[in-house]
Coordinates of C-alpha atoms and ligand atoms in Angstrom, one line a residue:
X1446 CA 0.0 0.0 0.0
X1447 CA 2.0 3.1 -1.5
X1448 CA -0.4 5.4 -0.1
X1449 CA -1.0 4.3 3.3
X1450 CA -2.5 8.0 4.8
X1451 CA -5.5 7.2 1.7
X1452 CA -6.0 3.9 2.6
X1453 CA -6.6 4.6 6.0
X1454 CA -8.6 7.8 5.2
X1455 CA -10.9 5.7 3.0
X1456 CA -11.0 2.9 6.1
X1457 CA -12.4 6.1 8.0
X1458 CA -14.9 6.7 5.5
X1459 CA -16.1 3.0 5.3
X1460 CA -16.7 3.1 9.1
X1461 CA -18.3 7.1 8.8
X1462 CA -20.6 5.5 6.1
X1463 CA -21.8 2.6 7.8
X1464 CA -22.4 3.9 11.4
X1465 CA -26.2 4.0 11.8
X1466 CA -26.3 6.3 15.1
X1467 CA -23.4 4.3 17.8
X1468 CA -23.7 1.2 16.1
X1469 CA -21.7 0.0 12.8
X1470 CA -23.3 -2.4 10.2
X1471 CA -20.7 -4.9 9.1
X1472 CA -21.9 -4.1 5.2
X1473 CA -25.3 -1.9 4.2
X1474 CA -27.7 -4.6 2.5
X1475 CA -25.9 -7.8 3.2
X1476 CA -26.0 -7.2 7.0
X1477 CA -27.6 -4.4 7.7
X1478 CA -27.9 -4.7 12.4
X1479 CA -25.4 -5.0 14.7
X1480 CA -23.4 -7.7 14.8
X1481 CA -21.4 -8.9 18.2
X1482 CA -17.7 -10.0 17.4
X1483 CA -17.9 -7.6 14.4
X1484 CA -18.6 -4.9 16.4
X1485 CA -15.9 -5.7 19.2
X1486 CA -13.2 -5.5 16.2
X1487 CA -14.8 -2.4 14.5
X1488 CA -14.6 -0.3 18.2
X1489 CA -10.6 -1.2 17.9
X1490 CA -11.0 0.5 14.5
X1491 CA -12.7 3.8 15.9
X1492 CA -10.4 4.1 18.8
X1493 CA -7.7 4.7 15.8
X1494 CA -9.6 8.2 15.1
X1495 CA -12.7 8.6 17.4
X1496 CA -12.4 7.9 20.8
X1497 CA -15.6 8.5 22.4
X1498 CA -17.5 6.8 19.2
X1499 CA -15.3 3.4 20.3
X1500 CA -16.9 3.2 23.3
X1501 CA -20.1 3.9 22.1
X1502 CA -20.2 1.0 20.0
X1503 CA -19.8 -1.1 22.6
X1504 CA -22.3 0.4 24.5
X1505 CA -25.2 0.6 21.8
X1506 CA -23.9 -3.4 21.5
X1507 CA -25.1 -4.2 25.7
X1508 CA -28.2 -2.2 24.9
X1509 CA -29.0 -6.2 23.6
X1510 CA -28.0 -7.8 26.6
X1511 CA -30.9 -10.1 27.8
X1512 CA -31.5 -10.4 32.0
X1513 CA -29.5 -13.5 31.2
X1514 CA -26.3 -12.1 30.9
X1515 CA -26.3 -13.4 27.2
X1516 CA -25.0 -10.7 24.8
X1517 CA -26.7 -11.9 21.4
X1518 CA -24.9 -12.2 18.3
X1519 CA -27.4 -9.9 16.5
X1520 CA -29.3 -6.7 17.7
X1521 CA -32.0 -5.5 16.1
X1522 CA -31.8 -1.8 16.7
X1523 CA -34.0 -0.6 13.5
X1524 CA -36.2 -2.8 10.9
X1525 CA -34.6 -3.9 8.0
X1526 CA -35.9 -6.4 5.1
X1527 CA -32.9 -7.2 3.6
X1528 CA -31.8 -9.7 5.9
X1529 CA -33.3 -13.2 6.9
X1530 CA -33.4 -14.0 9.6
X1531 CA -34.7 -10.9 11.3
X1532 CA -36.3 -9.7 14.3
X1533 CA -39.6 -11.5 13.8
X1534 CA -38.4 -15.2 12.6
X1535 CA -35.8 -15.2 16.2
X1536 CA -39.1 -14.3 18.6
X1537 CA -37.7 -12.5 21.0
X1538 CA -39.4 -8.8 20.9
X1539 CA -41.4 -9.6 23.8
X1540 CA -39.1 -10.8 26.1
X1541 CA -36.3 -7.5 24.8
X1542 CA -36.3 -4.4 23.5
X1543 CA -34.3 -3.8 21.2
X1544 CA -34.9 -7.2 19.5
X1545 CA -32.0 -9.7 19.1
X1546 CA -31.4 -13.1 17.9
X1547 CA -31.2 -15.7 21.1
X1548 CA -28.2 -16.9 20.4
X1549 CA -24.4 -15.7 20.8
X1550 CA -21.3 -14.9 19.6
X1551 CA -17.3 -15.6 19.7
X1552 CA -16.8 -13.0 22.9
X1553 CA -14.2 -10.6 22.1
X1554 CA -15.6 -7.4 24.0
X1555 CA -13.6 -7.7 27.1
X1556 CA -10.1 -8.0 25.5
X1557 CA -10.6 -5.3 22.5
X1558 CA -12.1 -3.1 26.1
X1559 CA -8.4 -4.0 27.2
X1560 CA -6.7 -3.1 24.3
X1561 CA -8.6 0.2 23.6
X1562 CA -7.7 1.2 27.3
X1563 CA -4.5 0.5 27.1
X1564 CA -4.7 2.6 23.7
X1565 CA -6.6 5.1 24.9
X1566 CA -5.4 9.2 24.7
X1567 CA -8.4 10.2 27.1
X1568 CA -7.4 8.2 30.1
X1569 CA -10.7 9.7 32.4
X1570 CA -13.0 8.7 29.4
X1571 CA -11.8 5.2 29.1
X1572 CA -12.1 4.7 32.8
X1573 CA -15.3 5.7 32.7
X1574 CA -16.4 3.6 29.8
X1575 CA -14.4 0.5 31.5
X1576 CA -15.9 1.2 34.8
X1577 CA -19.5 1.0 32.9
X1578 CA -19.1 -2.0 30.7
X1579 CA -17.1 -4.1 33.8
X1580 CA -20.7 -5.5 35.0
X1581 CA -21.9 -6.1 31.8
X1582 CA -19.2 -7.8 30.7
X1583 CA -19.0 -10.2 33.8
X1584 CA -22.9 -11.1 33.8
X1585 CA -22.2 -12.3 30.0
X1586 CA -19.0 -14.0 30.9
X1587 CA -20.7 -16.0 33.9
X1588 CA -23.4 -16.7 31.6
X1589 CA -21.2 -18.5 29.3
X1590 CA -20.1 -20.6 32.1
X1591 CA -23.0 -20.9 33.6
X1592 CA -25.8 -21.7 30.6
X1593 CA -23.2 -23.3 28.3
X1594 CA -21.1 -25.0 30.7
X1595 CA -23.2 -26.8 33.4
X1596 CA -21.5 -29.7 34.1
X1597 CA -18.1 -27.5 34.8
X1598 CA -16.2 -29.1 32.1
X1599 CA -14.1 -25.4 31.1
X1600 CA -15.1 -25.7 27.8
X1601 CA -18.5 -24.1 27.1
X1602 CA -21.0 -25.3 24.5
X1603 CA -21.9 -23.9 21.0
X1604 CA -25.8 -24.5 20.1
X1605 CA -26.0 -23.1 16.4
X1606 CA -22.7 -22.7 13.9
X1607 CA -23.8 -19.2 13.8
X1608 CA -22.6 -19.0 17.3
X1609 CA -18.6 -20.1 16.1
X1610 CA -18.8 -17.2 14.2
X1611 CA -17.3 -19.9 11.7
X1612 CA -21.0 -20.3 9.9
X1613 CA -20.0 -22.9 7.4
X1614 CA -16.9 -24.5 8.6
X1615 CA -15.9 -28.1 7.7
X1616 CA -16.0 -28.6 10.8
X1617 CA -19.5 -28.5 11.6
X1618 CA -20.4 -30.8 9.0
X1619 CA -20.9 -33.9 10.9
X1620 CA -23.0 -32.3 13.7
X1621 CA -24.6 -30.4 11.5
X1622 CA -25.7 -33.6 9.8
X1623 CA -27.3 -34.6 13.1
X1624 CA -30.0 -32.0 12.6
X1625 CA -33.1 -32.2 11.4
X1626 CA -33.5 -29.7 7.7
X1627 CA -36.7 -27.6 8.4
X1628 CA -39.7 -28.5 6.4
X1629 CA -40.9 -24.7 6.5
X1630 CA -40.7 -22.6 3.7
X1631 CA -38.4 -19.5 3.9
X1632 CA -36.4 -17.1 1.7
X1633 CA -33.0 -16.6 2.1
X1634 CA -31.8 -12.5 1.2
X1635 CA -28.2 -13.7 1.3
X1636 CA -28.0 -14.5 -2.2
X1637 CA -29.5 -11.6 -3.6
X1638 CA -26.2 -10.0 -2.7
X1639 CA -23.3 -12.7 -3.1
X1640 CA -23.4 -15.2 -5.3
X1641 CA -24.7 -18.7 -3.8
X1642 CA -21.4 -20.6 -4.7
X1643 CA -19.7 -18.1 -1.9
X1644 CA -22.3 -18.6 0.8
X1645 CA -23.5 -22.0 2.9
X1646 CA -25.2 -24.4 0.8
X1647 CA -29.2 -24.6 1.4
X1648 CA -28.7 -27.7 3.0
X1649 CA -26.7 -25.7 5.6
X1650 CA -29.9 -23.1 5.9
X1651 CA -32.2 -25.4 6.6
X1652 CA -31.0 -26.9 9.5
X1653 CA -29.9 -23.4 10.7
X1654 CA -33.2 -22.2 10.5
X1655 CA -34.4 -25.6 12.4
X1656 CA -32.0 -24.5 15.4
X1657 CA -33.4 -21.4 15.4
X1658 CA -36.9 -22.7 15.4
X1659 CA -36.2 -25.1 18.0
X1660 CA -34.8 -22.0 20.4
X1661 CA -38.0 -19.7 20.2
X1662 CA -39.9 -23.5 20.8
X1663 CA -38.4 -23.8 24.0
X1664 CA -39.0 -20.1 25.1
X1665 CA -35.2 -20.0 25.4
X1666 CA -35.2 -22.4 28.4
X1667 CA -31.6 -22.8 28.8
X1668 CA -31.5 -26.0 30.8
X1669 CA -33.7 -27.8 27.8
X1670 CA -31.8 -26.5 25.0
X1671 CA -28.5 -27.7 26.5
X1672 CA -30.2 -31.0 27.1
X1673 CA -32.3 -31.4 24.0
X1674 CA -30.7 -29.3 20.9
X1675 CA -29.4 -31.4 18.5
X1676 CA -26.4 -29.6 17.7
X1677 CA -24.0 -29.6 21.1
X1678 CA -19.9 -28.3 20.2
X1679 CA -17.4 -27.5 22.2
X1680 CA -15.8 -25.3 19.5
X1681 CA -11.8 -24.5 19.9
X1682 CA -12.2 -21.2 18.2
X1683 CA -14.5 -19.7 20.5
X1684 CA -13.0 -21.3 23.7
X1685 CA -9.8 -20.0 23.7
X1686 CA -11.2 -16.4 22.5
X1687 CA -13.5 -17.0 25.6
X1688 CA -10.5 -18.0 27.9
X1689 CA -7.9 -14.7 26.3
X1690 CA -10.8 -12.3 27.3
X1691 CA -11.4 -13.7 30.9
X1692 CA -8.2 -13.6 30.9
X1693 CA -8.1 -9.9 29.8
X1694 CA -11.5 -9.4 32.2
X1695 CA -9.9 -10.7 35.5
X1696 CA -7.1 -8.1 34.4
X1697 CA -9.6 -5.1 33.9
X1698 CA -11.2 -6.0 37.3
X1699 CA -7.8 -6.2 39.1
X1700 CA -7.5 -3.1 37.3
X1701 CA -10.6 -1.4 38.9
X1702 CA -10.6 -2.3 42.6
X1703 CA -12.9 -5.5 41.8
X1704 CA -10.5 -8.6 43.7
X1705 CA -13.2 -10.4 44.2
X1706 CA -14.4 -10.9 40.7
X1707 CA -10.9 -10.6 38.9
X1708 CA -10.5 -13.7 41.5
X1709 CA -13.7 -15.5 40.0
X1710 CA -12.3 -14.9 36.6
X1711 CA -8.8 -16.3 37.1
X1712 CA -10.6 -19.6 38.7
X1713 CA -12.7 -20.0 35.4
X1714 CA -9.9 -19.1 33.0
X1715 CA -7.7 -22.1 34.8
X1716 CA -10.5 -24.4 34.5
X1717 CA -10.8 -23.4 30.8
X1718 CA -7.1 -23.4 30.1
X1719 CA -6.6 -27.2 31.0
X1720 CA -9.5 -28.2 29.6
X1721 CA -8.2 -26.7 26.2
X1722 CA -5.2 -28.2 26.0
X1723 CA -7.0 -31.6 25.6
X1724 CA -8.1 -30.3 22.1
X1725 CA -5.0 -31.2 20.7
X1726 CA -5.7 -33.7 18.1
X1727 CA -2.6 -36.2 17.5
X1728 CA -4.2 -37.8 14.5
X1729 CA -4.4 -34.5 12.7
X1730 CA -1.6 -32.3 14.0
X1731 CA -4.4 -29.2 15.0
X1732 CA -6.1 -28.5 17.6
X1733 CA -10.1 -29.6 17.6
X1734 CA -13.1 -29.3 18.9
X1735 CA -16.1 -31.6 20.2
X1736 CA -19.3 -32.6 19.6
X1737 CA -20.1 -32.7 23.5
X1738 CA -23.5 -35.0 22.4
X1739 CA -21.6 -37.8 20.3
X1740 CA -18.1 -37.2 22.8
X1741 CA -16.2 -37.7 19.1
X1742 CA -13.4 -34.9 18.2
X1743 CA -14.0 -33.0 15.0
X1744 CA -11.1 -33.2 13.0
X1745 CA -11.3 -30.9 10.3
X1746 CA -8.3 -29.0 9.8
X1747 CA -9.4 -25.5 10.2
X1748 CA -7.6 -21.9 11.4
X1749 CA -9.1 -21.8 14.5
X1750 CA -6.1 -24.6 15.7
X1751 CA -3.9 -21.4 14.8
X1752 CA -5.6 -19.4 17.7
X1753 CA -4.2 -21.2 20.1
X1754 CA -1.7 -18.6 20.5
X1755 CA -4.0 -15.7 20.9
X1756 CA -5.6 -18.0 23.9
X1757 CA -2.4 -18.1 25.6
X1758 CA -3.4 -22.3 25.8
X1759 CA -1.0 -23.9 27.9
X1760 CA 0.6 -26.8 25.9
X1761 CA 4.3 -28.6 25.3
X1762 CA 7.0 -27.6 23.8
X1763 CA 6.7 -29.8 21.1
X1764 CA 2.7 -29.1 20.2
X1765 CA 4.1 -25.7 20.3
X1766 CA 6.7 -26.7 17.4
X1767 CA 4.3 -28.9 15.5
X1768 CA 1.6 -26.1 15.5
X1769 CA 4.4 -23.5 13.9
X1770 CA 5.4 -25.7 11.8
X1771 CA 2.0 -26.0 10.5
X1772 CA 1.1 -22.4 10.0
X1773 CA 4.4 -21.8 8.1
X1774 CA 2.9 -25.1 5.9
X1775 CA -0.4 -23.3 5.3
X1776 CA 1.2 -19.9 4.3
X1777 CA 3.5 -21.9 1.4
X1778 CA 0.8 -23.6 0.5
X1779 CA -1.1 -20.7 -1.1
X1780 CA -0.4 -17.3 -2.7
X1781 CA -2.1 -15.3 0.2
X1782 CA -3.1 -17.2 3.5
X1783 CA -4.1 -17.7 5.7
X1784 CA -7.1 -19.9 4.4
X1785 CA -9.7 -21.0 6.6
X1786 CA -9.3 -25.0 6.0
X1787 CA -6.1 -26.8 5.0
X1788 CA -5.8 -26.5 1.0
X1789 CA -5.2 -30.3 1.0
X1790 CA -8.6 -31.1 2.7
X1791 CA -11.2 -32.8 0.6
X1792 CA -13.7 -30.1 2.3
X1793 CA -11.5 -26.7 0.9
X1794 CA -13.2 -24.4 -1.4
X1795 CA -11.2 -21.8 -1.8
X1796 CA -14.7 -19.5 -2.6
X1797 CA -17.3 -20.9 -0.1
X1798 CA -17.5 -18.6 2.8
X1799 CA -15.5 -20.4 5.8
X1800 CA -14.6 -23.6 3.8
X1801 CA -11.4 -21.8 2.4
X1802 CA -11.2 -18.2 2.4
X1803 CA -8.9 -15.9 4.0
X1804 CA -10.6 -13.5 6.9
X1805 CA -8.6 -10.4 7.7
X1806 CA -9.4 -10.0 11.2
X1807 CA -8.9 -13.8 11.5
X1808 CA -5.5 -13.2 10.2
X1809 CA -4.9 -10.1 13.1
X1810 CA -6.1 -13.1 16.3
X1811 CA -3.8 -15.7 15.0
X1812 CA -0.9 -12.5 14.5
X1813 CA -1.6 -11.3 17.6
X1814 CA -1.6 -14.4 19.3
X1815 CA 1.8 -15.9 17.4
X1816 CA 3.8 -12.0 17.9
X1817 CA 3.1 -12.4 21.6
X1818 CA 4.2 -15.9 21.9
X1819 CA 7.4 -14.4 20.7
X1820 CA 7.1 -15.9 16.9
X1821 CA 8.2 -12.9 15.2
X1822 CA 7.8 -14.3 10.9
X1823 CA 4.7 -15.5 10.2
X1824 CA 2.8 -12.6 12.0
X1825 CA 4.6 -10.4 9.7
X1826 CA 3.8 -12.7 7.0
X1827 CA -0.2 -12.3 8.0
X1828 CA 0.2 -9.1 7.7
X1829 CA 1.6 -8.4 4.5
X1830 CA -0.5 -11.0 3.1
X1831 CA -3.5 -9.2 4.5
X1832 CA -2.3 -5.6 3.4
X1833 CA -1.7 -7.2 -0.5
X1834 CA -5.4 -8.7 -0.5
X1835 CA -7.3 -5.9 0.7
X1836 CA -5.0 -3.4 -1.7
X1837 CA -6.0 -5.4 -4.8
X1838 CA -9.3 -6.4 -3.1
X1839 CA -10.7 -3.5 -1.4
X1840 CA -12.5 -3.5 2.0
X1841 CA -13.8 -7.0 1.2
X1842 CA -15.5 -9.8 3.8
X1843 CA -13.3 -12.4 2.4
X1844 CA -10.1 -13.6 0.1
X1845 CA -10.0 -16.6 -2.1
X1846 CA -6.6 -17.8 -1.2
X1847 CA -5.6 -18.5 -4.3
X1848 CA -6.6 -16.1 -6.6
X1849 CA -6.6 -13.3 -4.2
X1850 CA -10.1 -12.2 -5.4
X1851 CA -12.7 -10.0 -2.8
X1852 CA -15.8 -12.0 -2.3
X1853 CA -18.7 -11.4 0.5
X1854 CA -20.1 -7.7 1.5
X1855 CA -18.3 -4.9 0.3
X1856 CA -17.3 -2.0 2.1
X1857 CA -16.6 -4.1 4.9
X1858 CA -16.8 -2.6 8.7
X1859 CA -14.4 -5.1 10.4
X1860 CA -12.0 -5.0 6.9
X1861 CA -11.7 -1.4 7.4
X1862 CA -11.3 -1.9 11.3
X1863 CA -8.0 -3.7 10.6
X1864 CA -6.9 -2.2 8.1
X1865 CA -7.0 1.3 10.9
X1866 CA -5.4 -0.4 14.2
X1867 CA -3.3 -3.7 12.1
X1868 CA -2.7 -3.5 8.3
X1869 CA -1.7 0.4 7.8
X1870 CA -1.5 1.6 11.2
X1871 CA 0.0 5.2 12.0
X1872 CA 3.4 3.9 13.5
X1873 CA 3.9 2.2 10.2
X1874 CA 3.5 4.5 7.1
Ligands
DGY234 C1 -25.0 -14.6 8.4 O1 -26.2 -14.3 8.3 O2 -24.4 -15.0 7.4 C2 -24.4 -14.5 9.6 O3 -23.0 -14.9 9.6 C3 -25.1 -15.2 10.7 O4 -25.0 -14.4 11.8

């Protein structure tokens, strides 16, 4: 990127554009509501030029917060028809205003709060701001222990693939195949803006839209979904991005006179670190996760093994080797990595969504994660990888690996997010 102060101003304007009043859509049309992870990453993106609008997103973001302490993976601040499934198909406008899906999302709130107050230039605004989201953060933490891990195993449970974040994964496939397709009739919107070869197949929809179903069913009851949904996984991914920001939430607590809480953190991030570590799959060299109903490990090779880093999971020496070894494999093995499933994998398309692309903010976690481990190449690698792609690309949702093509939403929120605080930073130009 030749011109890095334009790249970044046009980032701005990609933010400036979609910002709907505190909130940022992740693209106008495709996605046009609030979405949880992608909002956790855009707030590092606004911190870059806006201080007091970072915060806000993450404030507008808990205005979804159930009684719970579940922090949904959708809010529904204003009607929209371009998107299915909205406010109406999840059933949950009577029990919350705004309305929001019932289900969640990779939690990446409390370390990008850490971050952006360790970045911030208004010290006595970020305090404030820290000292307001601190509660909300911990009821939706304990929830995730609480509702999704009953039985106290440290690894909490996924109930739809929406909730991975990872929609389409390969390595959903075979749980995913345990649920029933729905027999209603419905119309995607997806499609309308990408092309269907880049999305989840129908086959995929239809059981999605059975989860969903089966949640509003069960009026939400927590205790009966975990015992009766179909689809139980204890997914790496979101795990150790759980177990990074109670990690990073016992520290803001510590941080803000709160011992006794920064206490219950550290407890539950212990619990969760061990339990990780037994992820490690020797028959595929990655890190898995588990269909907690069947007790089988998933063993697609996916990206999410490369997180491991980011989630500070205690292993060996030697898993440490093997696991470097491997993401220096995956970077040769394709013009522009780092693609979401191993290129060898019957399962890798290099087009289809999460079955092969390459995610920028992906890329930043498993950087991240890797730089402070002390493994100074391939992060650089990610980077420069991720610059080249979204330079020829634009502010895309996703990379085909091997041609380098833009595929997904454009004018992408979390794209331009790391393209602000990771790709074309300041320090750099
Ligand atoms: C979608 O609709 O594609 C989202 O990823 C689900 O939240």
């Amino acid at each position: 990127m030749a011109d890095a102060a334009g790249w970044r101003e046009r980032a701005r304007r990609v933010l400036a554009q979609n910002d709907r009043g505190g909130y940022t859509v992740p693209s106008p049309g495709l996605y046009p509501f609030q979405w949880n992870w992608d909002s956790a990453v855009v707030a590092l993106g606004w911190m870059t030029f806006d201080e007091s609008r970072a915060w806000r997103e993450l404030d507008r973001l808990f205005e979804g917060q159930w009684d719970s302490g579940l922090l949904p993976h959708i809010v529904f601040h204003v009607p929209a028809d371009t998107y299915f499934p909205g406010p109406g198909e999840w059933g949950t406008a009577d029990r919350h205003h705004p309305p929001t899906s019932s289900i969640s999302q990779p939690p990446l709130a409390a370390t990008m709060v850490r971050m952006m107050s360790e970045r911030a230039a208004d010290p006595d605004l970020a305090k404030r701001a820290v000292a307001q989201l601190l509660p909300k953060l911990l009821a939706w933490h304990r929830w995730w222990f609480r509702d999704r891990d009953p039985e106290g195993t440290g690894l909490v449970a996924t109930f739809h693939p929406w909730e991975s974040g990872l929609d389409n994964s390969p390595a959903w496939d075979e749980p995913l195949a345990a649920v029933p397709p729905t027999s209603r009739a419905y119309a995607r919107r997806d499609t309308g803006f990408v092309d269907a070869a880049r999305r989840p197949r129908q086959a995929d929809y239809d059981r999605y839209v059975y989860l969903m179903d089966f949640f509003r069913q069960t009026k939400f009851d927590p205790a009966r979904i975990y015992a009766e949904c179909p689809y139980r996984v204890a997914d790496f991914g979101l795990n150790t991005i759980l177990l990074r920001a109670t990690d990073d939430l016992a520290e803001l607590c510590h941080r803000h006179d709160e011992p006794g809480a920064a206490e219950e953190m550290g407890a539950a991030a212990d619990r969760s670190r061990r339990a990780l570590a037994g992820l490690w799959s020797e028959k595929s060299g990655v890190y898995v996760s588990r269909d907690t109903r069947t007790g089988r490990l998933l063993e697609a090779r996916t990206h999410s093994t490369f997180l491991a880093w980011y989630g500070r999971v205690a292993h060996s020496v030697e898993v440490d080797r093997r696991l470097l070894a491997g993401c220096n494999d995956w970077l040769a093995r394709v013009p522009q990595g780092l693609p979401s499933t191993h290129p060898d994998a019957p399962e890798f398309e290099p087009q289809r969504y999460w079955r092969g692309p390459v995610w920028p903010h992906m890329n930043w976690l498993i950087a991240q994660g890797l730089a402070e481990a002390g493994h100074a190449a391939p992060p650089t690698a990610l980077r420069h990888s991720t610059r080249s792609l979204i330079a020829r690309g634009g502010f895309r949702e996703y990379f085909n690996p091997l041609t380098g093509e833009g595929y997904g939403g454009s004018d992408f929120s979390w794209t331009a997010a790391v393209t602000l605080f990771w790709c074309v930073p300041e320090t750099i130009s």
